Amino acid sequence: MSEEAPTPTTGQAEFLAALIDAGHVFETGVPGVYGHGAAYERVRVKLESLISEAAAEDGAAKLKFPPVVPRVNLEDNGYVAKFPQLAASLFGFDGSEADAIKQGRIAAAHGDWSSFQGQTDLMMLPAACYPVYPAVAAAGPLAAGGAFIDMEGTWVFRHEPSYDPARRQAFRQHELVRIGAPEDVVAWRMAWAQRGLDMFGDLGLASSLESANDPFFGRQGLLLAANQSAEQLKFELVVPIASPEPTACASFNYHLDQFAGIYGLSFADGSPVHTACVGFGQDRIVLALMKAHGLEPERWPSNVRTLVWD
Ligand code: ZN
């Protein structure tokens, strides 16, 4: 299949070239799949600690999953049906010894060897929180107060080749998940939207909070959002990076009882369970910092360096 990516804007192409020149980003030959240098990773890891420390103060428990997910998980939660263009399944060799020799010859010539491959039980993980819901459900009824899980930075994959340095196929998403009583879950999501807005402000990023339906701006927007939070299932903190439109760098998602229903999440007394997740796009936030403050973190404003560099 073709792997063509849309033509980048001048701003996107120039920012990508500057990141490569500075040794922050290393190309692999496939658009949207990059390696990263030491300074870039240092900022990302500090950012992860900043978020995890705040989550730990609120009692979050860490839980990590690999960047692949059972296929049945994305079939059950509707991802394959809703996002066929982004979903990526893993295939493995499925043939005879003679087929293996043929496949090897075709591969050596960079031809199409897909006819020797069969679908496995795995897919690439497209959102870090997806494995959490079935895992928590399998552990039995929730304890009183529900669960708060910190997944730290997790590699996720979405099949959308792009030359926008902020639109990756493979990227790190730091997800926090809350599973509990509906009112607790709603309040938790709004508290993290406030925390995210404050954190981006402390990092010197010009962010605004938007919903999928209406644009919200700044603190006033947060109040508006809080008033209608039951109807607004997705908020995003958007920050200018390299595209004409600002880029979503964090999302605050309320799933109502969708995942609870699919996986049978429950309290022992049968009272209703809702879920929400907060996703910080680690790579996008690092890029937003480099766009806002320059490509040399050691020269960033001292208050920003204190948070994500020193
Ligand atoms: Zn999520």
mmCIF file of C-alpha atoms and ligand atoms in Angstrom:
data_model
loop_
_atom_site.group_PDB
_atom_site.id
_atom_site.type_symbol
_atom_site.label_atom_id
_atom_site.label_comp_id
_atom_site.label_asym_id
_atom_site.label_seq_id
_atom_site.Cartn_x
_atom_site.Cartn_y
_atom_site.Cartn_z
ATOM 1 C CA MET A 1 0.000 0.000 0.000
ATOM 2 C CA SER A 2 1.119 3.545 -0.604
ATOM 3 C CA GLU A 3 2.656 5.512 2.273
ATOM 4 C CA GLU A 4 2.343 8.980 0.781
ATOM 5 C CA ALA A 5 2.007 11.862 3.206
ATOM 6 C CA PRO A 6 0.333 15.225 2.533
ATOM 7 C CA THR A 7 2.693 18.019 1.458
ATOM 8 C CA PRO A 8 3.821 19.919 4.576
ATOM 9 C CA THR A 9 3.274 23.653 4.991
ATOM 10 C CA THR A 10 6.410 25.822 4.894
ATOM 11 C CA GLY A 11 6.211 26.223 8.681
ATOM 12 C CA GLN A 12 6.048 22.472 9.231
ATOM 13 C CA ALA A 13 8.910 21.721 6.818
ATOM 14 C CA GLU A 14 11.140 24.443 8.304
ATOM 15 C CA PHE A 15 10.518 23.343 11.912
ATOM 16 C CA LEU A 16 11.215 19.686 11.066
ATOM 17 C CA ALA A 17 14.462 20.636 9.285
ATOM 18 C CA ALA A 18 15.543 22.782 12.271
ATOM 19 C CA LEU A 19 14.818 19.926 14.734
ATOM 20 C CA ILE A 20 16.899 17.546 12.605
ATOM 21 C CA ASP A 21 19.767 20.074 12.296
ATOM 22 C CA ALA A 22 19.779 20.569 16.071
ATOM 23 C CA GLY A 23 20.036 16.804 16.725
ATOM 24 C CA HIS A 24 16.655 16.633 18.465
ATOM 25 C CA VAL A 25 14.964 14.512 15.771
ATOM 26 C CA PHE A 26 16.468 11.696 13.675
ATOM 27 C CA GLU A 27 14.757 10.515 10.497
ATOM 28 C CA THR A 28 14.001 6.842 9.777
ATOM 29 C CA GLY A 29 12.900 7.245 6.145
ATOM 30 C CA VAL A 30 9.190 6.948 7.027
ATOM 31 C CA PRO A 31 7.284 10.214 7.669
ATOM 32 C CA GLY A 32 6.079 10.499 11.263
ATOM 33 C CA VAL A 33 8.480 7.882 12.727
ATOM 34 C CA TYR A 34 11.534 9.465 14.368
ATOM 35 C CA GLY A 35 14.336 8.913 16.816
ATOM 36 C CA HIS A 36 15.182 11.568 19.404
ATOM 37 C CA GLY A 37 18.392 13.003 20.839
ATOM 38 C CA ALA A 38 19.435 13.315 24.486
ATOM 39 C CA ALA A 39 18.187 16.875 25.120
ATOM 40 C CA TYR A 40 14.762 16.119 23.658
ATOM 41 C CA GLU A 41 14.463 12.984 25.804
ATOM 42 C CA ARG A 42 15.655 14.822 28.917
ATOM 43 C CA VAL A 43 12.808 17.349 28.547
ATOM 44 C CA ARG A 44 10.289 14.569 27.887
ATOM 45 C CA VAL A 45 11.329 12.557 30.959
ATOM 46 C CA LYS A 46 11.217 15.684 33.193
ATOM 47 C CA LEU A 47 7.745 16.465 31.851
ATOM 48 C CA GLU A 48 6.669 12.910 32.655
ATOM 49 C CA SER A 49 7.926 13.289 36.255
ATOM 50 C CA LEU A 50 6.078 16.590 36.625
ATOM 51 C CA ILE A 51 2.769 14.944 35.688
ATOM 52 C CA SER A 52 3.404 11.686 37.585
ATOM 53 C CA GLU A 53 4.338 13.546 40.781
ATOM 54 C CA ALA A 54 1.077 15.512 40.649
ATOM 55 C CA ALA A 55 -0.860 12.289 40.013
ATOM 56 C CA ALA A 56 0.925 10.457 42.852
ATOM 57 C CA GLU A 57 -0.082 13.222 45.298
ATOM 58 C CA ASP A 58 -3.689 12.380 44.415
ATOM 59 C CA GLY A 59 -3.086 8.665 44.995
ATOM 60 C CA ALA A 60 -2.518 7.418 41.438
ATOM 61 C CA ALA A 61 -1.174 3.874 41.028
ATOM 62 C CA LYS A 62 1.226 3.208 38.142
ATOM 63 C CA LEU A 63 0.385 0.589 35.535
ATOM 64 C CA LYS A 64 2.311 -0.009 32.297
ATOM 65 C CA PHE A 65 1.371 -1.854 29.110
ATOM 66 C CA PRO A 66 3.370 -2.561 25.933
ATOM 67 C CA PRO A 67 2.757 -0.710 22.643
ATOM 68 C CA VAL A 68 0.801 -3.656 21.214
ATOM 69 C CA VAL A 69 -2.725 -4.617 22.208
ATOM 70 C CA PRO A 70 -4.826 -7.767 21.719
ATOM 71 C CA ARG A 71 -6.845 -7.408 18.517
ATOM 72 C CA VAL A 72 -10.015 -8.395 20.396
ATOM 73 C CA ASN A 73 -9.640 -5.268 22.568
ATOM 74 C CA LEU A 74 -9.909 -2.888 19.572
ATOM 75 C CA GLU A 75 -12.704 -5.015 18.075
ATOM 76 C CA ASP A 76 -14.698 -4.841 21.344
ATOM 77 C CA ASN A 77 -14.255 -1.093 21.908
ATOM 78 C CA GLY A 78 -15.192 -0.164 18.338
ATOM 79 C CA TYR A 79 -11.823 1.333 17.299
ATOM 80 C CA VAL A 80 -11.470 -0.864 14.210
ATOM 81 C CA ALA A 81 -14.953 0.114 13.040
ATOM 82 C CA LYS A 82 -14.620 3.827 13.858
ATOM 83 C CA PHE A 83 -11.026 4.490 12.778
ATOM 84 C CA PRO A 84 -10.191 1.991 10.020
ATOM 85 C CA GLN A 85 -7.693 4.421 8.468
ATOM 86 C CA LEU A 86 -5.670 4.745 11.708
ATOM 87 C CA ALA A 87 -5.876 1.152 12.992
ATOM 88 C CA ALA A 88 -2.829 -1.042 12.257
ATOM 89 C CA SER A 89 -2.901 -4.822 12.649
ATOM 90 C CA LEU A 90 0.188 -6.991 13.046
ATOM 91 C CA PHE A 91 0.713 -9.726 10.520
ATOM 92 C CA GLY A 92 3.234 -12.575 10.719
ATOM 93 C CA PHE A 93 4.641 -15.186 8.369
ATOM 94 C CA ASP A 94 2.086 -17.874 7.581
ATOM 95 C CA GLY A 95 3.410 -20.315 4.985
ATOM 96 C CA SER A 96 5.621 -23.269 4.056
ATOM 97 C CA GLU A 97 9.394 -23.514 3.839
ATOM 98 C CA ALA A 98 9.122 -22.891 0.105
ATOM 99 C CA ASP A 99 6.998 -19.804 0.803
ATOM 100 C CA ALA A 100 9.655 -18.534 3.215
ATOM 101 C CA ILE A 101 12.269 -18.743 0.452
ATOM 102 C CA LYS A 102 9.979 -16.919 -2.000
ATOM 103 C CA GLN A 103 9.152 -14.260 0.597
ATOM 104 C CA GLY A 104 12.861 -13.740 1.302
ATOM 105 C CA ARG A 105 13.620 -13.217 -2.389
ATOM 106 C CA ILE A 106 10.761 -10.729 -2.853
ATOM 107 C CA ALA A 107 11.712 -8.864 0.356
ATOM 108 C CA ALA A 108 15.337 -8.590 -0.746
ATOM 109 C CA ALA A 109 14.084 -6.831 -3.892
ATOM 110 C CA HIS A 110 11.665 -4.647 -1.821
ATOM 111 C CA GLY A 111 8.661 -6.202 -3.592
ATOM 112 C CA ASP A 112 5.218 -7.020 -2.136
ATOM 113 C CA TRP A 113 5.514 -10.086 0.162
ATOM 114 C CA SER A 114 2.188 -9.530 1.962
ATOM 115 C CA SER A 115 0.607 -12.671 0.447
ATOM 116 C CA PHE A 116 2.837 -14.791 2.728
ATOM 117 C CA GLN A 117 1.558 -13.051 5.869
ATOM 118 C CA GLY A 118 -1.395 -13.884 8.113
ATOM 119 C CA GLN A 119 -3.146 -11.772 10.747
ATOM 120 C CA THR A 120 -1.942 -12.255 14.338
ATOM 121 C CA ASP A 121 -3.851 -11.676 17.600
ATOM 122 C CA LEU A 122 -2.146 -8.287 18.040
ATOM 123 C CA MET A 123 -2.571 -4.727 16.829
ATOM 124 C CA MET A 124 -0.536 -1.576 17.410
ATOM 125 C CA LEU A 125 -1.818 0.322 20.461
ATOM 126 C CA PRO A 126 -3.539 3.538 19.234
ATOM 127 C CA ALA A 127 -4.412 5.063 22.651
ATOM 128 C CA ALA A 128 -2.511 4.287 25.837
ATOM 129 C CA CYS A 129 -5.544 3.770 28.072
ATOM 130 C CA TYR A 130 -7.281 1.024 26.063
ATOM 131 C CA PRO A 131 -5.679 -1.971 27.846
ATOM 132 C CA VAL A 132 -6.508 -0.563 31.307
ATOM 133 C CA TYR A 133 -10.273 -1.056 31.300
ATOM 134 C CA PRO A 134 -10.329 -4.821 30.621
ATOM 135 C CA ALA A 135 -7.361 -5.330 33.003
ATOM 136 C CA VAL A 136 -9.062 -3.495 35.887
ATOM 137 C CA ALA A 137 -12.350 -5.296 35.165
ATOM 138 C CA ALA A 138 -10.576 -8.680 35.260
ATOM 139 C CA ALA A 139 -9.217 -7.866 38.736
ATOM 140 C CA GLY A 140 -12.768 -7.946 40.152
ATOM 141 C CA PRO A 141 -15.169 -5.341 41.591
ATOM 142 C CA LEU A 142 -13.670 -1.888 42.229
ATOM 143 C CA ALA A 143 -12.696 -0.846 45.749
ATOM 144 C CA ALA A 144 -14.701 2.017 47.281
ATOM 145 C CA GLY A 145 -13.590 5.278 45.634
ATOM 146 C CA GLY A 146 -12.712 3.511 42.387
ATOM 147 C CA ALA A 147 -9.310 3.581 40.697
ATOM 148 C CA PHE A 148 -6.835 6.249 39.531
ATOM 149 C CA ILE A 149 -4.132 4.937 37.228
ATOM 150 C CA ASP A 150 -0.984 6.649 35.915
ATOM 151 C CA MET A 151 0.265 4.946 32.733
ATOM 152 C CA GLU A 152 3.326 7.227 32.285
ATOM 153 C CA GLY A 153 4.624 7.747 28.736
ATOM 154 C CA THR A 154 3.500 4.916 26.455
ATOM 155 C CA TRP A 155 4.338 4.464 22.770
ATOM 156 C CA VAL A 156 1.204 4.544 20.644
ATOM 157 C CA PHE A 157 0.768 4.169 16.883
ATOM 158 C CA ARG A 158 -1.689 5.634 14.398
ATOM 159 C CA HIS A 159 -1.315 4.998 10.707
ATOM 160 C CA GLU A 160 -1.279 8.541 9.320
ATOM 161 C CA PRO A 161 1.982 9.403 7.514
ATOM 162 C CA SER A 162 2.695 13.145 7.778
ATOM 163 C CA TYR A 163 5.600 15.581 7.443
ATOM 164 C CA ASP A 164 4.151 17.790 10.183
ATOM 165 C CA PRO A 165 6.695 17.208 12.982
ATOM 166 C CA ALA A 166 3.802 17.371 15.493
ATOM 167 C CA ARG A 167 1.730 14.701 13.720
ATOM 168 C CA ARG A 168 3.531 11.412 14.276
ATOM 169 C CA GLN A 169 2.629 7.837 13.480
ATOM 170 C CA ALA A 170 4.530 6.653 16.574
ATOM 171 C CA PHE A 171 4.527 8.937 19.623
ATOM 172 C CA ARG A 172 4.467 8.970 23.438
ATOM 173 C CA GLN A 173 1.177 9.571 25.216
ATOM 174 C CA HIS A 174 1.101 10.020 29.008
ATOM 175 C CA GLU A 175 -2.359 8.870 30.063
ATOM 176 C CA LEU A 176 -4.084 9.102 33.415
ATOM 177 C CA VAL A 177 -7.263 7.077 33.887
ATOM 178 C CA ARG A 178 -10.048 7.471 36.446
ATOM 179 C CA ILE A 179 -12.617 4.747 37.015
ATOM 180 C CA GLY A 180 -15.294 5.417 39.614
ATOM 181 C CA ALA A 181 -18.646 6.938 40.524
ATOM 182 C CA PRO A 182 -19.968 9.317 37.819
ATOM 183 C CA GLU A 183 -19.683 12.476 39.971
ATOM 184 C CA ASP A 184 -16.113 11.616 41.033
ATOM 185 C CA VAL A 185 -15.057 10.969 37.437
ATOM 186 C CA VAL A 186 -16.581 14.243 36.174
ATOM 187 C CA ALA A 187 -14.912 16.269 38.969
ATOM 188 C CA TRP A 188 -11.555 14.524 38.390
ATOM 189 C CA ARG A 189 -11.555 15.376 34.694
ATOM 190 C CA MET A 190 -12.307 19.053 35.322
ATOM 191 C CA ALA A 191 -9.628 19.228 38.033
ATOM 192 C CA TRP A 192 -7.073 17.876 35.545
ATOM 193 C CA ALA A 193 -8.230 20.292 32.825
ATOM 194 C CA GLN A 194 -7.489 23.103 35.319
ATOM 195 C CA ARG A 195 -4.168 21.497 36.264
ATOM 196 C CA GLY A 196 -3.213 21.106 32.601
ATOM 197 C CA LEU A 197 -4.059 24.739 31.869
ATOM 198 C CA ASP A 198 -1.969 25.860 34.872
ATOM 199 C CA MET A 199 0.927 23.580 33.918
ATOM 200 C CA PHE A 200 1.035 24.807 30.322
ATOM 201 C CA GLY A 201 0.945 28.399 31.659
ATOM 202 C CA ASP A 202 3.883 27.633 33.994
ATOM 203 C CA LEU A 203 5.755 26.203 30.992
ATOM 204 C CA GLY A 204 5.255 29.454 29.069
ATOM 205 C CA LEU A 205 2.975 27.850 26.467
ATOM 206 C CA ALA A 206 0.145 29.920 24.973
ATOM 207 C CA SER A 207 -2.618 27.344 25.362
ATOM 208 C CA SER A 208 -6.385 27.451 25.147
ATOM 209 C CA LEU A 209 -8.970 24.893 26.155
ATOM 210 C CA GLU A 210 -11.323 23.813 23.395
ATOM 211 C CA SER A 211 -14.090 21.284 23.035
ATOM 212 C CA ALA A 212 -14.948 19.243 19.978
ATOM 213 C CA ASN A 213 -18.134 21.321 19.674
ATOM 214 C CA ASP A 214 -17.220 24.856 20.725
ATOM 215 C CA PRO A 215 -13.935 26.665 21.093
ATOM 216 C CA PHE A 216 -13.277 27.684 24.692
ATOM 217 C CA PHE A 217 -10.587 30.130 25.634
ATOM 218 C CA GLY A 218 -8.567 30.325 28.823
ATOM 219 C CA ARG A 219 -9.994 30.364 32.314
ATOM 220 C CA GLN A 220 -13.375 31.653 31.295
ATOM 221 C CA GLY A 221 -13.560 28.693 28.964
ATOM 222 C CA LEU A 222 -12.862 26.331 31.814
ATOM 223 C CA LEU A 223 -15.860 27.685 33.729
ATOM 224 C CA LEU A 224 -18.055 27.305 30.681
ATOM 225 C CA ALA A 225 -16.749 23.793 30.213
ATOM 226 C CA ALA A 226 -17.389 22.900 33.856
ATOM 227 C CA ASN A 227 -21.005 24.004 33.563
ATOM 228 C CA GLN A 228 -21.657 21.689 30.660
ATOM 229 C CA SER A 229 -19.158 18.991 31.428
ATOM 230 C CA ALA A 230 -21.712 16.199 31.286
ATOM 231 C CA GLU A 231 -22.439 16.982 27.624
ATOM 232 C CA GLN A 232 -18.856 17.823 26.594
ATOM 233 C CA LEU A 233 -17.146 14.465 26.215
ATOM 234 C CA LYS A 234 -13.806 15.776 24.945
ATOM 235 C CA PHE A 235 -11.759 18.860 25.789
ATOM 236 C CA GLU A 236 -8.368 19.614 24.324
ATOM 237 C CA LEU A 237 -5.582 21.991 25.310
ATOM 238 C CA VAL A 238 -4.290 23.395 22.037
ATOM 239 C CA VAL A 239 -0.954 25.152 21.574
ATOM 240 C CA PRO A 240 0.585 26.735 18.448
ATOM 241 C CA ILE A 241 3.411 24.537 17.084
ATOM 242 C CA ALA A 242 4.131 24.401 13.360
ATOM 243 C CA SER A 243 0.707 24.271 11.720
ATOM 244 C CA PRO A 244 -1.634 27.119 10.745
ATOM 245 C CA GLU A 245 -4.064 25.851 13.404
ATOM 246 C CA PRO A 246 -2.914 25.253 17.003
ATOM 247 C CA THR A 247 -2.132 21.610 17.828
ATOM 248 C CA ALA A 248 -3.909 19.537 20.519
ATOM 249 C CA CYS A 249 -1.272 18.778 23.197
ATOM 250 C CA ALA A 250 -3.518 17.297 25.899
ATOM 251 C CA SER A 251 -7.033 15.843 25.922
ATOM 252 C CA PHE A 252 -9.552 15.330 28.722
ATOM 253 C CA ASN A 253 -12.033 12.638 27.819
ATOM 254 C CA TYR A 254 -15.211 11.484 29.527
ATOM 255 C CA HIS A 255 -16.508 8.077 28.353
ATOM 256 C CA LEU A 256 -19.722 7.924 30.434
ATOM 257 C CA ASP A 257 -20.413 4.179 30.976
ATOM 258 C CA GLN A 258 -19.046 3.073 27.576
ATOM 259 C CA PHE A 259 -15.947 1.165 28.788
ATOM 260 C CA ALA A 260 -17.644 0.099 32.032
ATOM 261 C CA GLY A 261 -20.387 -1.512 29.935
ATOM 262 C CA ILE A 262 -18.082 -3.207 27.418
ATOM 263 C CA TYR A 263 -15.757 -4.723 30.028
ATOM 264 C CA GLY A 264 -18.100 -5.137 33.016
ATOM 265 C CA LEU A 265 -16.391 -2.642 35.362
ATOM 266 C CA SER A 266 -18.424 -2.604 38.578
ATOM 267 C CA PHE A 267 -18.563 -1.716 42.251
ATOM 268 C CA ALA A 268 -19.365 -4.550 44.657
ATOM 269 C CA ASP A 269 -22.731 -2.907 45.504
ATOM 270 C CA GLY A 270 -23.716 -2.582 41.833
ATOM 271 C CA SER A 271 -23.689 1.256 41.801
ATOM 272 C CA PRO A 272 -22.830 2.799 38.413
ATOM 273 C CA VAL A 273 -19.252 3.109 37.124
ATOM 274 C CA HIS A 274 -18.058 5.743 34.662
ATOM 275 C CA THR A 275 -14.567 6.342 33.242
ATOM 276 C CA ALA A 276 -12.482 9.280 32.056
ATOM 277 C CA CYS A 277 -8.926 9.679 30.815
ATOM 278 C CA VAL A 278 -6.456 12.506 30.435
ATOM 279 C CA GLY A 279 -3.831 12.182 27.714
ATOM 280 C CA PHE A 280 -0.742 14.396 27.550
ATOM 281 C CA GLY A 281 0.972 14.233 24.157
ATOM 282 C CA GLN A 282 4.565 14.138 25.358
ATOM 283 C CA ASP A 283 6.200 14.604 21.969
ATOM 284 C CA ARG A 284 3.872 17.470 21.078
ATOM 285 C CA ILE A 285 4.542 19.242 24.393
ATOM 286 C CA VAL A 286 8.321 18.941 23.896
ATOM 287 C CA LEU A 287 7.905 20.356 20.381
ATOM 288 C CA ALA A 288 5.661 23.169 21.668
ATOM 289 C CA LEU A 289 8.351 24.073 24.229
ATOM 290 C CA MET A 290 11.032 24.116 21.513
ATOM 291 C CA LYS A 291 8.810 26.235 19.270
ATOM 292 C CA ALA A 292 8.031 28.696 22.090
ATOM 293 C CA HIS A 293 11.473 28.960 23.710
ATOM 294 C CA GLY A 294 13.954 27.872 21.039
ATOM 295 C CA LEU A 295 15.939 24.742 20.249
ATOM 296 C CA GLU A 296 18.456 25.104 23.112
ATOM 297 C CA PRO A 297 16.795 24.114 26.413
ATOM 298 C CA GLU A 298 19.781 25.390 28.401
ATOM 299 C CA ARG A 299 18.789 28.900 27.218
ATOM 300 C CA TRP A 300 15.084 28.615 28.084
ATOM 301 C CA PRO A 301 13.618 30.958 30.736
ATOM 302 C CA SER A 302 14.866 29.868 34.165
ATOM 303 C CA ASN A 303 11.363 29.128 35.526
ATOM 304 C CA VAL A 304 10.747 26.751 32.583
ATOM 305 C CA ARG A 305 14.199 25.155 32.935
ATOM 306 C CA THR A 306 13.493 24.482 36.607
ATOM 307 C CA LEU A 307 10.417 22.444 35.640
ATOM 308 C CA VAL A 308 11.650 20.446 32.646
ATOM 309 C CA TRP A 309 15.432 20.732 32.322
ATOM 310 C CA ASP A 310 17.542 21.308 35.461
HETATM 311 ZN ZN ZN B 1 -7.523 7.471 26.989
#
